[in-house]
Amino acid sequence: MTGTPRTTPPPAGTGDGSLCLVTGASGYIGGRLVPELLDAGYRVRCMARSPRRLRDHPWADRVEIVQADATDPESTRRALEGVRVAYYLIHAIGGAGGFGETDRRSARTFAAAARDAGVGRLVYLGGMDPDEDLSPHLRSRAEVGRIMLDAGVPAVWLRAAVIIGSGSASFEMLRYLTERLPVMVTPRWVHSRIQPIAIRDVLHYLVASAALPARVSRGFDIGGPDVLTYREMMRRYAAVAGLRPRLVVPVPVLSPWLSSLWVGAITPVPGRLARPLVESLRNEVICREHDIARYVPPPDEGLAGFERAVSLALRRVREADVATRWSSASVPGAPSDPLPTDPDWAGGSLYTDERSRPVDAPPQRLWEVIEGIGGERGWYSFPLAWRARGLLDRLVGGVGLRRGRRDPRRLRIGETVDFWRVEEIEPGRLLRLRAEMRVPGLAWLELSVSERDGRVRYAQRALFHPRGLLGHCYWWAFKPFHNRVFGGMCQGIARAAERDGDAPPSAPAKSRNGRRALR
């Protein structure tokens, strides 16, 4: 991140040094809200089920991080002690089922804990609540909003439609559909009217909500200046991105389930996340009021229109300067068991594939190759096999390879690399990835650098803990390909490090607190 001055100053009246709690700080919105609150003059405490996932964020040394689960009253109550403003940014979208009940339980627990802890204000960011039959996703978010308003604590429920910003799931869906399909056969939801809002304006309202008078306890619709159909959004996106006009042919036969499969096949957004997003597009989501303007003035440059928001987001993407992504949040149901070599692991069968080789290159150069793995650079072996595995994963409802990575050069704990998630990173020494593809068991991949007697060595270890007979069959069925895939990967990474011409460009300079002028 650069030290460029911010273009949207913090709203007047904020920054009194009071303590704010942010839930969901590892997610898309929360990860961007934290530095905004810090820059506005607030103290920030982040609540996380796994605090280590926040360790590598550029603002981590400026905040207090506490471990708590929103479904656990005791830990949540402790996390809220001394807090004046609590931001609730938790949502279970994309789960295998029953996410509404999970949302309801977490929201009730958090709201009760906030009341008991004497919190001065709750702030919740949810979806629009139109007067019509809501999709399950919007219905769940509306229910959480009402729980917050009924908590017995002054609360603000900010209701937004599609958020346009680099790395948001809605933006990625729009971007890939438009860029990859010059001709689209689309369902009826492309005619639904939507009032999108830029991520920078969402953050503006979130920060300002901390300073609202205690008498203000209600919901507010927030949106940008444009009301568009999804079809118009695709057309305007193409114009901003310099693409030829897209031909959109709506048809009445694509159900939300079929639409989600179509979106999942074209975009990085997996089907189980695409489905609730697509189902929500059947609802008209436009602002019915703009009462927020009575309490919070717009940013100095005004609310960003759709084209402006897309232009800013695309600039971020092209400069590989995306602060957070939709995939930053954990995949519901993803494994969280410890690595099998940890002392508290319960044991059981464990298959390993270990390889290493000396590398005629400086250790830093080898580490650059390791940290840059995946995404556009790929996996340095048998590309067809990796693509086939990614396609198979998408077909069975997994995340596949298309999630890519947030930054082509730098990684941090908790973010995704294709169908892996970074579980541990020790800069210059170790990268451990946990598999999030669909497999009958648990899988990890470790890549490491060591130096001894003046020689640099690359080591690689794949581990698989099978689940039942199917897990054992899975390992042995793919074992004949290991030498080609894992062996080729070991050699490919070493060779890439030894080729000086392959060195990636230096990463852009970043300030200590990670501020950027654009979002």
XYZ file of C-alpha atoms in Angstrom:
519
model
C 0.000 0.000 0.000
C 1.233 3.443 -0.774
C 1.357 6.559 1.327
C -0.873 8.524 -1.060
C -3.173 10.905 0.858
C -6.704 9.604 1.300
C -9.273 11.178 -0.973
C -12.186 10.689 1.430
C -11.438 12.188 4.861
C -13.016 10.662 7.957
C -16.474 12.082 8.651
C -16.502 15.094 10.944
C -17.167 14.378 14.593
C -15.376 11.009 14.699
C -12.087 10.072 16.216
C -12.678 10.534 19.954
C -10.355 7.674 20.855
C -13.139 5.408 22.096
C -12.890 1.659 21.641
C -14.568 -0.062 18.681
C -14.936 -3.818 18.325
C -14.876 -5.245 14.787
C -16.103 -8.752 14.108
C -15.321 -10.385 10.771
C -11.990 -8.541 10.527
C -10.581 -11.348 8.369
C -13.376 -10.855 5.849
C -13.858 -8.498 2.930
C -15.584 -5.584 4.703
C -14.060 -5.984 8.158
C -10.504 -6.102 6.842
C -11.036 -2.725 5.156
C -12.998 -1.136 7.987
C -10.276 -1.602 10.607
C -7.711 0.808 9.045
C -10.501 3.309 8.352
C -11.447 3.381 12.034
C -7.821 3.682 13.071
C -7.278 6.599 10.706
C -10.439 8.242 12.041
C -8.932 8.248 15.534
C -10.610 5.256 17.156
C -9.004 2.460 19.098
C -9.865 -0.931 17.601
C -10.278 -4.396 19.038
C -10.782 -7.276 16.601
C -12.739 -10.344 17.614
C -11.848 -13.567 15.807
C -12.274 -17.283 16.279
C -8.706 -17.722 15.063
C -6.643 -14.618 15.985
C -3.565 -15.863 14.143
C -5.398 -15.291 10.859
C -5.110 -11.545 11.483
C -1.385 -11.695 12.247
C -0.153 -10.633 8.814
C -2.552 -7.777 8.141
C -0.706 -4.460 7.808
C -2.682 -2.996 10.723
C -2.261 -5.960 13.097
C 0.261 -4.219 15.357
C -2.098 -1.251 15.831
C -5.091 -3.189 17.167
C -6.003 -5.478 20.032
C -6.973 -8.979 18.898
C -9.116 -11.237 21.088
C -10.295 -14.796 20.556
C -14.048 -15.318 20.732
C -16.867 -17.072 18.913
C -20.124 -15.168 18.354
C -22.086 -18.317 19.275
C -20.354 -18.501 22.681
C -21.852 -16.039 25.216
C -18.924 -16.046 27.655
C -16.108 -15.366 25.192
C -18.231 -12.788 23.340
C -19.069 -11.001 26.577
C -15.363 -10.769 27.480
C -14.522 -9.454 24.006
C -17.096 -6.662 24.412
C -15.849 -5.381 27.780
C -15.075 -1.654 27.609
C -16.328 -1.351 24.013
C -18.370 1.707 23.024
C -19.196 0.735 19.416
C -19.457 -2.863 18.169
C -19.523 -3.686 14.452
C -21.311 -6.915 13.589
C -20.019 -8.101 10.204
C -20.650 -11.840 10.462
C -22.689 -13.799 7.953
C -22.810 -17.522 7.172
C -23.510 -17.213 3.423
C -22.325 -20.144 1.358
C -22.834 -22.839 3.951
C -24.023 -26.294 3.077
C -27.440 -25.549 4.536
C -29.080 -24.020 7.583
C -27.111 -20.782 7.406
C -30.228 -18.912 8.527
C -30.253 -20.713 11.876
C -26.513 -20.136 12.292
C -26.963 -16.429 11.583
C -29.890 -16.208 13.993
C -28.048 -17.927 16.846
C -24.868 -15.865 16.421
C -26.763 -12.574 16.187
C -28.858 -13.247 19.298
C -25.810 -14.264 21.307
C -23.839 -11.211 20.209
C -26.712 -8.783 20.784
C -27.355 -10.108 24.289
C -23.646 -9.965 25.142
C -23.459 -6.366 23.883
C -26.389 -5.380 26.087
C -24.899 -7.101 29.143
C -21.494 -5.481 28.523
C -22.982 -1.991 28.338
C -21.969 -1.354 24.717
C -23.047 2.109 23.557
C -23.891 1.267 19.951
C -24.229 -1.660 17.547
C -23.554 -1.235 13.834
C -24.639 -3.922 11.384
C -24.136 -4.014 7.617
C -26.794 -6.102 5.895
C -28.778 -6.339 2.713
C -31.803 -4.453 1.457
C -35.214 -5.387 2.862
C -37.738 -4.831 0.039
C -41.439 -5.444 0.572
C -41.597 -8.684 -1.380
C -40.815 -12.377 -1.100
C -37.150 -12.318 -0.112
C -34.474 -14.788 -1.099
C -33.164 -16.932 1.812
C -29.980 -14.852 1.836
C -31.759 -11.485 2.107
C -34.318 -12.907 4.517
C -31.563 -14.059 6.866
C -29.759 -10.727 6.717
C -33.001 -8.866 7.414
C -33.681 -11.085 10.410
C -30.213 -10.319 11.809
C -30.879 -6.601 11.308
C -34.082 -6.806 13.332
C -32.294 -8.756 16.081
C -29.742 -5.958 16.349
C -32.420 -3.255 16.500
C -34.262 -5.182 19.239
C -31.130 -5.765 21.323
C -31.822 -3.025 23.855
C -28.746 -1.135 22.622
C -28.799 1.842 20.223
C -28.229 0.188 16.852
C -27.786 1.084 13.208
C -28.615 -1.335 10.417
C -27.057 -0.172 7.170
C -28.838 -1.804 4.225
C -26.818 -2.060 1.006
C -27.421 -3.800 -2.316
C -24.528 -4.805 -4.585
C -21.172 -3.515 -3.316
C -18.740 -2.537 -6.072
C -15.119 -2.829 -5.025
C -11.990 -4.748 -5.926
C -12.260 -8.228 -4.494
C -15.964 -8.247 -3.567
C -17.882 -11.371 -4.566
C -20.529 -9.318 -6.381
C -17.920 -7.379 -8.331
C -15.966 -10.521 -9.239
C -19.157 -12.162 -10.474
C -19.999 -9.125 -12.616
C -16.430 -8.795 -13.885
C -15.945 -12.381 -14.993
C -19.392 -12.761 -16.534
C -18.869 -9.622 -18.616
C -15.246 -10.200 -19.588
C -15.544 -13.872 -20.499
C -18.859 -13.911 -22.314
C -19.305 -11.531 -25.273
C -22.695 -13.205 -25.822
C -24.713 -14.222 -22.764
C -27.909 -16.197 -22.435
C -29.154 -14.983 -19.077
C -32.094 -15.586 -16.722
C -34.798 -13.080 -15.924
C -32.933 -11.588 -12.969
C -30.855 -9.473 -15.370
C -33.908 -7.168 -15.489
C -34.083 -6.651 -11.710
C -33.372 -3.085 -10.647
C -30.348 -2.617 -8.386
C -28.815 0.402 -6.664
C -25.107 -0.498 -6.323
C -22.765 1.315 -3.966
C -18.977 1.733 -4.010
C -17.009 0.064 -1.218
C -15.440 3.422 -0.297
C -18.911 4.852 0.363
C -19.929 1.830 2.437
C -16.839 2.374 4.594
C -17.656 6.080 4.857
C -21.085 5.290 6.323
C -19.743 2.539 8.590
C -17.161 4.835 10.175
C -19.651 7.689 10.537
C -22.167 5.402 12.265
C -19.885 5.194 15.294
C -20.546 8.878 16.060
C -24.335 8.940 15.613
C -26.341 10.280 18.566
C -27.636 7.646 20.992
C -31.237 8.538 20.098
C -30.677 7.217 16.549
C -31.559 3.528 16.503
C -32.943 2.380 13.169
C -32.162 1.040 9.726
C -30.904 3.146 6.826
C -30.847 2.322 3.113
C -27.502 3.239 1.555
C -26.779 3.242 -2.162
C -24.954 5.049 -4.908
C -26.529 7.599 -7.267
C -27.383 5.082 -10.030
C -30.284 2.635 -10.288
C -29.552 -0.006 -12.935
C -30.633 -3.438 -14.034
C -27.998 -6.153 -13.906
C -28.035 -6.119 -17.696
C -27.222 -2.397 -17.681
C -24.470 -3.014 -15.146
C -22.836 -5.539 -17.484
C -23.156 -3.148 -20.404
C -21.635 -0.251 -18.486
C -18.891 -2.448 -17.049
C -17.890 -3.456 -20.578
C -17.668 0.209 -21.586
C -15.481 1.135 -18.588
C -13.239 -1.911 -19.126
C -12.784 -1.083 -22.818
C -14.601 -4.195 -24.040
C -16.820 -4.494 -27.063
C -20.555 -4.213 -26.319
C -21.931 -7.443 -24.848
C -25.011 -9.129 -26.293
C -27.345 -10.225 -23.494
C -30.223 -12.566 -24.361
C -32.515 -13.171 -21.368
C -34.437 -16.455 -21.188
C -37.132 -17.501 -18.686
C -36.008 -21.074 -18.084
C -32.885 -20.743 -15.918
C -33.744 -21.445 -12.271
C -31.567 -20.006 -9.482
C -29.953 -23.434 -9.131
C -29.111 -23.606 -12.842
C -27.996 -19.975 -12.782
C -25.637 -20.661 -9.875
C -24.094 -23.571 -11.799
C -23.636 -21.269 -14.787
C -22.073 -18.535 -12.632
C -19.880 -21.108 -10.901
C -18.628 -22.407 -14.233
C -17.686 -18.950 -15.562
C -16.524 -16.997 -12.508
C -14.226 -17.672 -9.522
C -17.278 -17.600 -7.221
C -18.138 -21.244 -6.350
C -21.679 -22.479 -6.851
C -22.588 -22.675 -3.172
C -21.766 -18.965 -2.768
C -23.117 -18.003 -6.197
C -26.540 -19.487 -5.480
C -27.546 -17.169 -2.597
C -26.134 -14.204 -4.533
C -28.095 -15.153 -7.655
C -31.274 -15.835 -5.678
C -31.000 -12.352 -4.165
C -30.912 -10.788 -7.632
C -34.533 -11.768 -8.187
C -35.444 -9.032 -5.672
C -35.505 -5.360 -6.605
C -32.948 -3.792 -4.262
C -33.138 -0.014 -4.426
C -33.172 2.613 -1.676
C -36.645 3.545 -0.453
C -35.275 6.399 1.625
C -32.061 8.382 2.021
C -32.522 9.470 5.634
C -28.873 8.749 6.377
C -28.116 12.141 4.786
C -29.764 13.861 7.781
C -27.023 12.509 10.031
C -24.039 11.744 7.766
C -22.957 14.049 4.932
C -21.682 12.348 1.775
C -17.936 12.150 1.130
C -16.366 15.425 -0.013
C -16.280 14.242 -3.625
C -19.835 12.909 -3.438
C -21.109 9.344 -3.691
C -19.367 7.430 -6.459
C -21.451 6.545 -9.498
C -21.342 3.064 -10.994
C -18.728 3.869 -13.651
C -16.492 5.590 -11.112
C -16.764 2.669 -8.687
C -15.922 0.160 -11.442
C -12.990 2.273 -12.633
C -11.511 2.428 -9.130
C -12.001 -1.307 -8.594
C -10.417 -2.211 -11.944
C -7.460 0.013 -11.196
C -6.918 -1.907 -7.968
C -7.120 -5.240 -9.783
C -4.723 -4.187 -12.533
C -2.208 -2.830 -10.028
C -2.498 -6.032 -7.934
C -3.367 -3.758 -5.032
C -6.436 -5.504 -3.602
C -6.590 -5.076 0.189
C -9.132 -7.852 0.895
C -11.128 -10.351 -1.168
C -14.408 -12.185 -0.809
C -12.432 -15.418 -0.351
C -10.670 -13.983 2.723
C -13.510 -15.319 4.849
C -13.367 -18.990 5.768
C -15.312 -21.433 3.647
C -18.179 -22.752 5.812
C -17.471 -26.339 6.748
C -13.776 -26.100 5.837
C -11.570 -28.281 8.037
C -9.931 -26.675 11.048
C -8.118 -29.675 12.494
C -4.490 -29.183 13.500
C -1.665 -30.316 11.291
C -1.046 -34.031 11.897
C 2.463 -33.318 13.216
C 1.101 -31.103 15.999
C 1.430 -32.680 19.486
C -2.322 -32.621 20.135
C -3.289 -34.389 16.908
C -5.416 -37.448 17.600
C -3.469 -39.761 15.327
C -4.745 -42.168 12.712
C -3.557 -42.956 9.204
C -1.376 -40.385 7.521
C 0.026 -40.538 4.007
C 2.957 -38.334 3.020
C 4.865 -37.471 -0.126
C 8.205 -35.808 0.684
C 10.694 -34.436 -1.820
C 13.657 -32.084 -1.741
C 16.569 -30.960 -3.869
C 19.436 -28.462 -3.764
C 18.888 -25.158 -5.527
C 21.609 -23.102 -7.139
C 20.044 -19.766 -6.215
C 19.964 -17.415 -3.233
C 17.426 -18.416 -0.544
C 15.503 -15.166 -1.016
C 15.058 -15.904 -4.716
C 13.738 -19.395 -3.926
C 11.347 -17.901 -1.384
C 10.045 -15.425 -3.971
C 9.091 -18.344 -6.207
C 7.415 -20.205 -3.341
C 5.448 -17.192 -2.117
C 4.339 -16.409 -5.683
C 2.940 -19.880 -6.359
C -0.561 -20.422 -7.722
C -2.818 -17.928 -9.457
C -1.399 -16.766 -12.786
C 1.964 -18.473 -12.155
C 0.409 -21.887 -11.615
C 1.955 -24.851 -9.803
C 5.095 -25.555 -11.867
C 4.078 -29.049 -12.971
C 1.604 -30.854 -15.214
C -0.795 -27.888 -15.769
C -3.410 -30.133 -17.356
C -3.638 -32.263 -14.212
C -4.081 -29.193 -11.994
C -6.777 -27.793 -14.291
C -8.564 -31.148 -14.397
C -8.487 -31.379 -10.597
C -9.876 -27.856 -10.340
C -12.656 -28.643 -12.815
C -13.540 -31.840 -10.955
C -13.747 -29.895 -7.735
C -16.142 -27.349 -9.270
C -18.333 -30.151 -10.615
C -18.802 -31.586 -7.122
C -19.522 -28.172 -5.579
C -16.004 -27.221 -4.478
C -14.129 -23.956 -4.909
C -11.922 -25.061 -7.816
C -8.821 -23.211 -8.972
C -10.434 -19.948 -10.060
C -10.218 -18.177 -6.715
C -6.615 -17.361 -7.605
C -4.904 -15.116 -5.100
C -5.238 -11.576 -3.737
C -1.659 -10.456 -4.465
C 0.644 -12.109 -7.050
C 3.735 -11.699 -4.856
C 2.765 -11.602 -1.186
C 0.737 -13.932 1.015
C -0.658 -13.715 4.514
C -2.276 -16.220 6.850
C -5.901 -16.989 6.105
C -6.077 -15.926 2.474
C -6.665 -18.223 -0.451
C -4.394 -19.567 -3.166
C -6.610 -21.329 -5.721
C -8.161 -24.260 -3.838
C -5.765 -23.927 -0.886
C -5.772 -21.585 2.107
C -2.631 -20.258 3.774
C -2.434 -21.921 7.184
C 1.071 -20.797 8.138
C 3.739 -18.597 6.647
C 7.194 -17.926 8.035
C 8.710 -15.422 5.597
C 11.811 -16.770 3.935
C 11.365 -20.228 5.405
C 7.970 -21.980 5.345
C 4.635 -21.875 3.537
C 1.924 -24.300 4.661
C -1.303 -24.602 2.684
C -4.474 -26.409 3.727
C -6.641 -27.952 1.027
C -10.176 -26.609 0.578
C -11.019 -28.714 -2.447
C -13.479 -31.556 -1.921
C -11.492 -34.573 -0.726
C -12.413 -37.531 1.513
C -10.041 -36.424 4.250
C -7.711 -33.592 5.220
C -4.774 -32.456 3.096
C -1.854 -30.067 3.473
C 1.045 -28.940 1.308
C 4.255 -27.560 2.827
C 6.974 -25.734 0.895
C 10.161 -24.703 2.697
C 13.625 -23.187 2.254
C 16.694 -24.134 4.258
C 20.385 -23.326 4.048
C 23.209 -25.464 5.361
C 26.950 -25.345 4.713
C 26.390 -22.656 2.124
C 23.908 -24.782 0.138
C 20.286 -23.813 -0.400
C 17.725 -26.624 -0.313
C 14.076 -26.703 -1.291
C 11.818 -29.168 0.570
C 8.239 -30.099 -0.200
C 5.809 -32.238 1.771
C 2.245 -33.274 0.929
C 0.193 -34.830 3.732
C -3.172 -36.567 3.572
C -5.257 -37.857 6.470
C -7.913 -40.124 4.885
C -11.497 -40.271 6.074
C -12.817 -43.817 5.899
C -12.268 -46.362 3.153
C -13.009 -43.781 0.453
C -10.129 -41.649 1.708
C -7.663 -44.541 1.442
C -8.926 -45.374 -2.049
C -8.556 -41.722 -3.056
C -4.873 -41.621 -2.047
C -3.940 -44.835 -3.802
C -5.944 -44.002 -6.929
C -3.931 -40.804 -7.417
C -0.583 -42.140 -6.223
C 0.592 -43.134 -9.745
C 0.417 -39.422 -10.698
C 2.395 -38.151 -7.691
C 5.792 -38.380 -9.329
C 4.552 -36.330 -12.272
C 2.647 -33.804 -10.154
C 4.640 -33.482 -6.925
C 7.974 -34.530 -8.393
C 7.524 -32.164 -11.319
C 6.505 -29.417 -8.917
C 9.675 -29.867 -6.859
C 11.849 -29.615 -9.930
C 9.830 -26.808 -11.488
C 10.076 -24.569 -8.423
C 13.816 -25.185 -8.126
C 14.393 -24.426 -11.800
C 12.289 -21.268 -11.632
C 14.438 -20.032 -8.751
C 17.601 -20.780 -10.717
C 16.416 -18.765 -13.717
C 17.293 -15.157 -12.866
C 15.125 -13.878 -15.699
C 12.048 -15.324 -13.996
C 12.341 -13.096 -10.969
C 9.106 -11.258 -10.299
C 9.159 -7.475 -10.089
C 9.589 -5.894 -6.700
C 6.402 -5.460 -4.700
C 5.075 -1.925 -4.441
C 6.117 -0.031 -1.347
C 3.600 -0.062 1.473
C 3.198 2.217 4.402
C 3.201 0.858 7.944
C -0.514 1.179 8.426
C -1.378 -0.002 4.918
C -3.350 3.059 3.824
C -4.256 3.425 0.172
C -5.987 6.278 -1.539
C -8.305 4.002 -3.514
C -10.401 1.057 -2.424
